[in-house]
Structures are given as structure tokens and as C-alpha cells.
XYZ file of C-alpha atoms in Angstrom:
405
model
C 39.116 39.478 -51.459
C 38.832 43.252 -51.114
C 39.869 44.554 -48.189
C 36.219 45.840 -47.318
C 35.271 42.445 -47.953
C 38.161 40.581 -45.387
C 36.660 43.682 -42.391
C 32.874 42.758 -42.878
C 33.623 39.223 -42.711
C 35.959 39.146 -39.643
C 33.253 41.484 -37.670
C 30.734 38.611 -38.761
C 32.959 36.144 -37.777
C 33.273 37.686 -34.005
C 29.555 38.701 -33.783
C 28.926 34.833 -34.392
C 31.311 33.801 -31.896
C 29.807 35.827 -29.606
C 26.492 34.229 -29.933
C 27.896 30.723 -29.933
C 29.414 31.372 -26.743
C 26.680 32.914 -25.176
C 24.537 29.977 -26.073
C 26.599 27.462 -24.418
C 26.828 29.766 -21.796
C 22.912 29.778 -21.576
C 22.841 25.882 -22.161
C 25.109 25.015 -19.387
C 23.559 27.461 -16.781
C 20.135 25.218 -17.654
C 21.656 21.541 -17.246
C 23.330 22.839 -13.810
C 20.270 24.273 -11.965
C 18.877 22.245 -10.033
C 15.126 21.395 -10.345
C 12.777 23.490 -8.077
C 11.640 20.939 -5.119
C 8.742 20.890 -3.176
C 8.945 20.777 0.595
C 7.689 17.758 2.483
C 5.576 18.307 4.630
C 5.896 19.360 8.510
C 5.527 16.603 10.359
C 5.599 18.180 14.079
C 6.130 21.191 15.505
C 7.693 22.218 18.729
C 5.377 23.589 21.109
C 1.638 24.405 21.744
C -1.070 25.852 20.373
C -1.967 23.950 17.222
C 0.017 24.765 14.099
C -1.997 26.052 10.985
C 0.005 23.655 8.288
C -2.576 22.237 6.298
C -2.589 18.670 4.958
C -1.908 17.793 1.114
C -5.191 16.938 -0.909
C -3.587 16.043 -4.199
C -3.721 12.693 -5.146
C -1.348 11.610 -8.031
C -2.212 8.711 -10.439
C -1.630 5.321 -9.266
C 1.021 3.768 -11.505
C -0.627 1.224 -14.122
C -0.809 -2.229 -13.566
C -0.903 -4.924 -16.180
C -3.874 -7.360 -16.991
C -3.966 -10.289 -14.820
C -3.580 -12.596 -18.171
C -0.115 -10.976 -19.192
C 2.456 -11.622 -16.818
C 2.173 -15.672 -16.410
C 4.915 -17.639 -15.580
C 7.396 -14.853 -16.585
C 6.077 -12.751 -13.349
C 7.806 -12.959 -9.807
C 5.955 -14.466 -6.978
C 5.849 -11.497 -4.699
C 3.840 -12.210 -1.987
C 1.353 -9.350 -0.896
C 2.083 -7.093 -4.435
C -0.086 -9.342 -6.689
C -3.030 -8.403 -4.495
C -3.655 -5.406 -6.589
C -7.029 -4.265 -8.768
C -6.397 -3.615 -12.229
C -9.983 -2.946 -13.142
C -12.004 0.042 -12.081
C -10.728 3.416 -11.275
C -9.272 5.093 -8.656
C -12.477 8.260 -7.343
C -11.322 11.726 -7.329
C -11.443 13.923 -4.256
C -13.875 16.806 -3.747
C -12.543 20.217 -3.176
C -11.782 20.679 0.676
C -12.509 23.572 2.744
C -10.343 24.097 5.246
C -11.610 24.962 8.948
C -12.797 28.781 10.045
C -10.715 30.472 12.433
C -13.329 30.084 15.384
C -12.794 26.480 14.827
C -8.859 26.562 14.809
C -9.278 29.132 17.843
C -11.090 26.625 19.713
C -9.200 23.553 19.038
C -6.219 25.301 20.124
C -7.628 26.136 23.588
C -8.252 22.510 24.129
C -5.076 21.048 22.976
C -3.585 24.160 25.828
C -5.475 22.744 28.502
C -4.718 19.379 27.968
C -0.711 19.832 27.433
C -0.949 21.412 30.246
C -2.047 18.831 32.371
C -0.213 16.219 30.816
C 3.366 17.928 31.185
C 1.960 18.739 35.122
C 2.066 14.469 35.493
C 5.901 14.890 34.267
C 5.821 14.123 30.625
C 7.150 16.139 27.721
C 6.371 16.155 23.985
C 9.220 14.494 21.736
C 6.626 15.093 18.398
C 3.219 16.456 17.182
C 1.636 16.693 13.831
C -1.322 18.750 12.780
C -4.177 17.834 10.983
C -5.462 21.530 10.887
C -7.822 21.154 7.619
C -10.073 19.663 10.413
C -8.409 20.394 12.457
C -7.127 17.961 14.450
C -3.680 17.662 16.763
C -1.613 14.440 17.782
C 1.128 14.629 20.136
C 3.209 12.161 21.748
C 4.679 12.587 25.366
C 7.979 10.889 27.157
C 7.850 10.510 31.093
C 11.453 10.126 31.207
C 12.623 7.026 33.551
C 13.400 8.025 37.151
C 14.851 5.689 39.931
C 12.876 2.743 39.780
C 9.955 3.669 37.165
C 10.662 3.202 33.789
C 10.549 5.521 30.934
C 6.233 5.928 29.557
C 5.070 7.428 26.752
C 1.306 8.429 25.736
C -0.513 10.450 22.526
C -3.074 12.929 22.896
C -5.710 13.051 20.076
C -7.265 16.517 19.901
C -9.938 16.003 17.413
C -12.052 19.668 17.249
C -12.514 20.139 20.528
C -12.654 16.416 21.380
C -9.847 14.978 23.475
C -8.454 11.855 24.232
C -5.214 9.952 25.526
C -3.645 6.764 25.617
C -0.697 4.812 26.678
C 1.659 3.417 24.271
C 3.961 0.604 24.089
C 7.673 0.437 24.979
C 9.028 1.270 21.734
C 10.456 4.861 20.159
C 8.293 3.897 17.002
C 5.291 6.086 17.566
C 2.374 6.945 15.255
C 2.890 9.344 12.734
C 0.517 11.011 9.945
C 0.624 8.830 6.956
C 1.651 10.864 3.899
C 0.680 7.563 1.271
C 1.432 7.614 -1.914
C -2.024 8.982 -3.113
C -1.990 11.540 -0.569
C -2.880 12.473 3.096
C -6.726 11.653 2.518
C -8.036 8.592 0.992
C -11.656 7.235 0.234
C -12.819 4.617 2.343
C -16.221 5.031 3.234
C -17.569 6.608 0.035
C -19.843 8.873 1.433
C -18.341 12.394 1.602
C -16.059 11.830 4.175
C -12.523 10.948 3.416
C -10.036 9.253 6.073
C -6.361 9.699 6.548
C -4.216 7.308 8.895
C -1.910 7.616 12.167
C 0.441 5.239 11.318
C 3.635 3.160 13.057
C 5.615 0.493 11.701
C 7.336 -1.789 14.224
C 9.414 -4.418 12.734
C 7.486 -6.269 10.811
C 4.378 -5.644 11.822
C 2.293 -2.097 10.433
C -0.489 -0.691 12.439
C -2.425 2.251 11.426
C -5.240 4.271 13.333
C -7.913 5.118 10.545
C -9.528 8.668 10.810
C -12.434 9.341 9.177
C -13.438 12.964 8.651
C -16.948 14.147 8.111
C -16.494 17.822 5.730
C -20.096 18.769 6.264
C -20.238 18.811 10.103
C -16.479 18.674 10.457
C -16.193 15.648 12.987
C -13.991 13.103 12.868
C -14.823 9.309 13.899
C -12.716 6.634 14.034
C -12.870 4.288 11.290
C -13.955 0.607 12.979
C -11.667 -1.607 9.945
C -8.586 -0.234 8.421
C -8.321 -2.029 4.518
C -4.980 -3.828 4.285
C -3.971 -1.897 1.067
C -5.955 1.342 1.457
C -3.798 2.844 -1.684
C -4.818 0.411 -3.813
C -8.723 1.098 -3.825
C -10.766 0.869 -7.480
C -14.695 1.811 -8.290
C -14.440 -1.987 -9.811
C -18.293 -1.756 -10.418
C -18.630 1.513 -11.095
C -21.068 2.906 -8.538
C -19.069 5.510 -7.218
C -18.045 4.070 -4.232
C -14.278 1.994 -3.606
C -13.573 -1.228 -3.492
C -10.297 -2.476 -1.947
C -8.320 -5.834 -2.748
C -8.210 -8.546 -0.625
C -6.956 -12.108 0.035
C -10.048 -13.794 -0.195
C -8.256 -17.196 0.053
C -4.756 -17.791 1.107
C -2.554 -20.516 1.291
C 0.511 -20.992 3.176
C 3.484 -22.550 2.426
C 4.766 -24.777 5.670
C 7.514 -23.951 6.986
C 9.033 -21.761 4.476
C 9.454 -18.184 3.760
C 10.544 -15.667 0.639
C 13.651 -13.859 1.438
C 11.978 -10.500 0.257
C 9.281 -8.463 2.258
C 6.906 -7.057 0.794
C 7.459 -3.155 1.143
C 5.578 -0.874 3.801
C 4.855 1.988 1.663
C 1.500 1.112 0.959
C 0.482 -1.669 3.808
C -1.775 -1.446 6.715
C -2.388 -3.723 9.880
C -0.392 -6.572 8.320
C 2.699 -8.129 8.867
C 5.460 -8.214 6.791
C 7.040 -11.372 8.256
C 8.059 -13.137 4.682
C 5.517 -16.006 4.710
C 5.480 -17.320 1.282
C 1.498 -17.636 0.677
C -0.511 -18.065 -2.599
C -3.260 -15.474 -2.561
C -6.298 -14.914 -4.836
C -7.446 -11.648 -4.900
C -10.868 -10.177 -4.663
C -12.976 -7.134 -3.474
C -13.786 -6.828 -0.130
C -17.094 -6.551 0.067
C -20.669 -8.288 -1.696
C -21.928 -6.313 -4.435
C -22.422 -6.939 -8.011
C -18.973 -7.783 -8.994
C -20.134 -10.927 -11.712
C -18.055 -8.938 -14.712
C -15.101 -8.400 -12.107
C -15.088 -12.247 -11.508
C -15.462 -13.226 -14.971
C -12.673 -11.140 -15.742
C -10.666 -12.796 -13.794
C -11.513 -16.088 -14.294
C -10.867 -15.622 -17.996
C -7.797 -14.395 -16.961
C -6.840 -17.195 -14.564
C -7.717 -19.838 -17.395
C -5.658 -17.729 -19.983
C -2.671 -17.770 -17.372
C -3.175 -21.277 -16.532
C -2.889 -22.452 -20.328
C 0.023 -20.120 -20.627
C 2.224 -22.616 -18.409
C 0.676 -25.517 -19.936
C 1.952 -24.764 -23.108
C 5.430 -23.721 -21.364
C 5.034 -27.276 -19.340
C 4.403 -29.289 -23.314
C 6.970 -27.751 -24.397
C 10.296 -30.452 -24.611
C 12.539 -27.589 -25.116
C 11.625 -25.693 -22.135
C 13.875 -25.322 -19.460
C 13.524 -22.999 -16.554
C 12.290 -19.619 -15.874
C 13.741 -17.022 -13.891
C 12.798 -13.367 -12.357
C 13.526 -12.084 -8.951
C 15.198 -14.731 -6.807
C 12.701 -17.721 -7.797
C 13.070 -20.762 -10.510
C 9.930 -22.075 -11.743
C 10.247 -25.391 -12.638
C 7.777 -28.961 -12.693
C 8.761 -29.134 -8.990
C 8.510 -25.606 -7.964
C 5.309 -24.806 -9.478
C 4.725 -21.933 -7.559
C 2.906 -20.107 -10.472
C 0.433 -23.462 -11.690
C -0.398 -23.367 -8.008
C -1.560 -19.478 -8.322
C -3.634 -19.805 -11.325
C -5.026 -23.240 -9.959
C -6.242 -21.567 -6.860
C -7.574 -18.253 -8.979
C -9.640 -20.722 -11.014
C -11.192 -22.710 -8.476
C -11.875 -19.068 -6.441
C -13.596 -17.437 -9.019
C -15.323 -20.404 -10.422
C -17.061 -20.734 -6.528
C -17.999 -17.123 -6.635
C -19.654 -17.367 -9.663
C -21.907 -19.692 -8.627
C -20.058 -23.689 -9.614
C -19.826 -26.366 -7.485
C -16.609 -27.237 -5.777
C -16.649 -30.250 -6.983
C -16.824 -29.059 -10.795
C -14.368 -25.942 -9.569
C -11.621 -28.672 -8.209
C -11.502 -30.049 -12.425
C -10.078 -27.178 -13.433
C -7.521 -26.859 -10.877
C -6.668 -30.472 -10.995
C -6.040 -29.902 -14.847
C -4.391 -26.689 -14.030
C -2.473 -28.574 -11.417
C -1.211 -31.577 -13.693
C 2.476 -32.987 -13.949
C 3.399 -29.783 -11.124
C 4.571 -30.309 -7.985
C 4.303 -27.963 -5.038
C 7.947 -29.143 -3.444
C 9.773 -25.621 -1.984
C 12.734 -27.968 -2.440
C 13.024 -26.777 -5.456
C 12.810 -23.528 -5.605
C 15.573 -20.872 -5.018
C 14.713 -17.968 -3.165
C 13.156 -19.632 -0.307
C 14.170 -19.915 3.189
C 13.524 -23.273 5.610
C 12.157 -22.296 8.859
C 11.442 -26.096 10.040
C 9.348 -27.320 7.130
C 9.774 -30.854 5.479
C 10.957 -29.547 1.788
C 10.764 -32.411 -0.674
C 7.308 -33.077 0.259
C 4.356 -32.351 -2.257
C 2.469 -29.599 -0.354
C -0.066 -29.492 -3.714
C -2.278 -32.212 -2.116
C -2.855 -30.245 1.403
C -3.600 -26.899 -0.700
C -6.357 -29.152 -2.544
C -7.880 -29.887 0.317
C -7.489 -26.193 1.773
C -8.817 -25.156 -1.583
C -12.404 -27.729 -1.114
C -12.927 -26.883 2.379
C -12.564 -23.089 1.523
C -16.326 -21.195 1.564
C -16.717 -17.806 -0.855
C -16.786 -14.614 1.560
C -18.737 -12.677 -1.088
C -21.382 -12.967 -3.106
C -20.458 -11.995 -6.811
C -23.924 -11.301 -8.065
């Protein structure tokens, strides 16, 4: 090669090089930043007045659920989490305005005057969170124990220029605002005003303090009955307005309980105490919900033959997810669909004593003996006996809450 030749080539050679390393340079720089994070949000402040943090209005997609028909006998028995609406959709939010200043100015001067007085009687604040898209301020005091009085503790609600406070219980686990998983405001009522919760988990039990705010005349009420799964709501029948799942019959299991809780995240007033119960959802209120229910029961019969087939079949042994064994004894799941098609078949309009066939069949060769099932813990209950029989009779003495239309 000419010499020319071997000097053009060896500056090409370097020139490439040079980009190569630059682009793994470049490359590596990417993989090692870390992604940009959003900020949760402030959850209390230090001291008075009000603080103008505003609360989140996004609401991000629920995650998808599958048809009721799908998961059979291969699902886990999980309590509270089958009590879930597949159908229907969950309603957007309209575009919130956030309060005027005169409005802030004068919320502000209440929550002063108040403090005030309330740190006169001895108490201090340990938290507060604002609500100031309303606005609307919640602070919880501490009158410290001192010789013989014990320690107190109280919230103010400052709602506008509305004010109220009340004691609360011995216990560090106060209310806080309830960032859920859809966002700080959710749609209960269905007519322009949207709620958010003051929540507080103690142990095993959840309470929450519904909120409902009025955007036209900006007042806030309280909301009279908090939904047990408030992040769960669906327009199931399409007339713009939510409907929110609910046990509409339950069974429990004497004596025994599942070893898992169901998780807080998205739970209100309820207690997570690990009672093993066979639920059959439903909406919680009348309205014309006959496609919902005939949905479901066409599910429920789909589900039921699903195990039948699974039961027929001499080569079957057991099935296993989570922590429980389904089995001929431990028919946990021919007890679910049983009671789904006897519920649905009452709220469309049958007779018990036609429902009770199908559950019977449903029901056939399957034993309801907890026994037999791993995953469960005794708390006092006899567990070779045959609970099927008593959930029969639970099941005929049951009466629809709704009317399905």
C-alpha cells in the first residue's frame, strides 16, 4: 500500500475510534442517570397560616382486571380483592379551579384564630395538611401529659371559613389526607362535586372521613357513607354517574381465617382482620343494572362448569396459587361460583327455590371442610366439618339488596 494510502487510513482509523469512544461515552452517561422523580406531595407543614400547596387532580388508569369467567379455579381466594368491577369505566375529572386569593386570605385568618386558642388550652401541633384547592386546613394537636392528666390529642377542620374540632383517640395514628391510587379527589356523588378522604389506619381496622367538595359554591360537606373500595368505582350502566362494588352477600367461614390481609391501599371503613369469607359482588345501589347481572351470571355459570370439568376429570389432582389447595374437600372456589349463581339468579328476578338448583349442581361431590385446605388458620372452629350445608341455608334465607331492573 502506498504510503499516502497507509496515512489516510490510520487518520480514518483514529477519527473512528474517536467516535466509538465517544458513543459509549454518551451511552453510559444515559444508563447511569437517574430518572427525573416527581416529589410527593407535602403532607404538613410547620406552622400557621394555611399553606398554598395545592392537591393532585390527576387520576391515572386503574390497572385492568380480567373477566369474571377467566380466572376459575386457577385464581387465589383473596378475600376482599375479588370484590372488584370489571365492567364499566372509571369517569374523568373536570378541570379544577383552584380558590381566589380573598378566599385563601380568609381561610387563613380563621385557621389563626383558632390555633391560637387551641395552643392557649396547652396543646401544640405535631402535623397539618392543606387542602388549599378549596381550601381547606387539618391539623392535629398534642396536650402533652402532665402530673396526673394524660397525654390528649384533637384535629381542627378549617373548611373555608368553617371551623370545627374534635377529640381523638389514644393512639399516634392520626388522620391524614389520602393520596389513593387514582388521586387526591375521587367521584362519589356524581354531581359536580368530587370528595377526597382524611384517612387513619389503626391495626386492622381503616377509617376514613369522606369530604365532599362543592366547585361551584366552593363548600365542603361531609359525605354521610364512605364506599368500602372508593378506588374501585365504574359507570357500570353508563349514565354518567359511579357505581362502587360491594359484598352484597357474604359468607363466613367459622372459626377460621386466611393468613394474608387484604392490603390497605385502597380500603375504607373495613377491617382487615383475615376472616376468610366468600363474597359475591355487586353495585351498591338500585338502578338498571339487568346487563351487569347477566354478565355475571353467565360468568358465574361459565366458572362453575370450569371446575366441573376439572372435578370429572380422573386425572386431576390438585391446584395450587397463593398459599391455598383446592381440592373435593376444600372447595373453596365451587363454593364462590355456587353463591355468585344463586345471587345473581335472585336479582334477576328467580325464585330461591329454582336459584338453590343451580348451586346445589354447582355444589355437587365438594365439600366445604377448611380441614383441608392449606393456608388457613384455626381460631376455635370445628375443621373437618362440612360448613357447605350452613352456607345453603345462609344462601336461602339471604334477601336481594337491589333491584337489578
Amino acid at each position: 500500500m502506498p504510503l499516502a494510502d497507509r496515512a489516510f487510513m490510520s487518520r480514518m482509523n483514529r477519527v473512528l475510534a474517536c467516535v466509538l469512544i465517544a458513543t459509549l461515552i454518551a451511552c453510559s452517561k444515559k444508563k447511569t442517570e437517574a430518572p427525573a422523580v416527581t416529589p410527593p406531595p407535602v403532607a404538613s407543614t410547620p406552622a400557621p397560616p394555611a399553606s398554598t400547596s395545592s392537591m393532585a387532580a390527576s387520576q391515572p388508569a386503574p390497572s385492568a382486571t380480567p373477566d369474571a369467567g377467566d380466572d376459575a379455579i386457577e385464581s387465589d381466594f383473596t378475600l376482599h380483592e375479588d370484590l372488584v368491577l370489571a365492567e364499566g369505566k372509571p369517569l374523568p375529572l373536570p378541570k379544577i379551579t383552584p380558590a381566589g386569593k380573598e378566599a385563601i386570605t380568609a381561610h387563613a385568618a380563621a385557621i389563626q384564630t383558632k390555633f391560637e386558642e387551641i395552643v392557649r388550652a396547652g396543646f401544640k401541633q405535631v402535623k397539618r395538611f392543606n387542602a388549599s384547592w378549596i381550601p381547606a386546613t387539618y391539623i392535629v394537636f398534642e396536650k402533652p401529659a402532665k402530673n396526673e392528666d394524660p397525654a390528649q390529642w384533637k384535629m381542627l377542620e378549617v373548611e373555608g371559613e368553617w371551623t370545627n374540632e374534635f377529640e381523638l383517640p389514644d393512639t399516634h395514628n392520626f388522620y391524614d389526607l389520602w393520596n389513593t391510587p387514582r388521586g387526591y379527589f375521587i367521584d362519589v356523588t356524581g354531581d359536580d362535586r368530587l370528595t377526597y378522604f382524611l384517612r387513619r389506619v389503626d391495626g386492622a381496622q381503616i377509617d376514613c372521613l369522606g369530604k365532599v367538595w362543592n366547585m361551584n359554591t366552593g363548600k365542603v360537606e361531609g359525605l354521610k357513607e364512605v364506599p368500602e373500595f372508593v378506588t374501585r368505582a365504574r359507570d357500570v350502566d353508563g349514565d354518567g354517574k359511579q357505581e362502587f362494588p360491594t359484598a352484597i352477600f357474604a359468607y363466613e367461614l367459622a372459626g377460621f381465617i386466611h393468613q394474608s390481609q387484604p392490603p390497605a391501599e385502597t380500603l375504607c371503613d373495613v377491617k382487615r382482620e383475615g376472616k376468610l369469607t366468600i363474597d359475591v359482588v355487586g353495585v351498591d345501589r338500585d338502578g338498571a343494572f339487568k346487563a351487569f347481572y347477566e354478565k355475571r351470571l353467565k360468568a358465574a355459570k361459565a366458572r362453575a362448569a370450569k371446575i366441573r370439568k376439572w372435578a370429572d376429570d380422573p386425572k386431576a389432582g390438585k391446584r395450587k396459587k397463593g398459599d391455598l389447595r383446592f381440592t373435593h374437600e376444600c372447595a373453596l372456589d365451587a363454593a364462590q361460583a355456587a353463591a355468585e349463581v344463586f345471587a345473581y339468579d335472585r336479582l334477576l328476578g328467580t325464585g330461591a327455590d329454582t336459584a338453590i338448583v343451580d348451586a346445589d349442581a354447582a355444589m355437587k361431590g365438594f365439600a366445604l371442610k377448611p380441614s383441608a385446605c392449606e393456608g388457613l388458620e384455626n381460631k376455635g372452629g370445628d375443621a373437618s366439618r362440612d360448613q357447605w350445608p350452613d352456607m345453603r341455608t345462609a344462601l336461602l334465607s339471604w334477601k336481594p339488596p337491589h333491584e337489578a331492573h
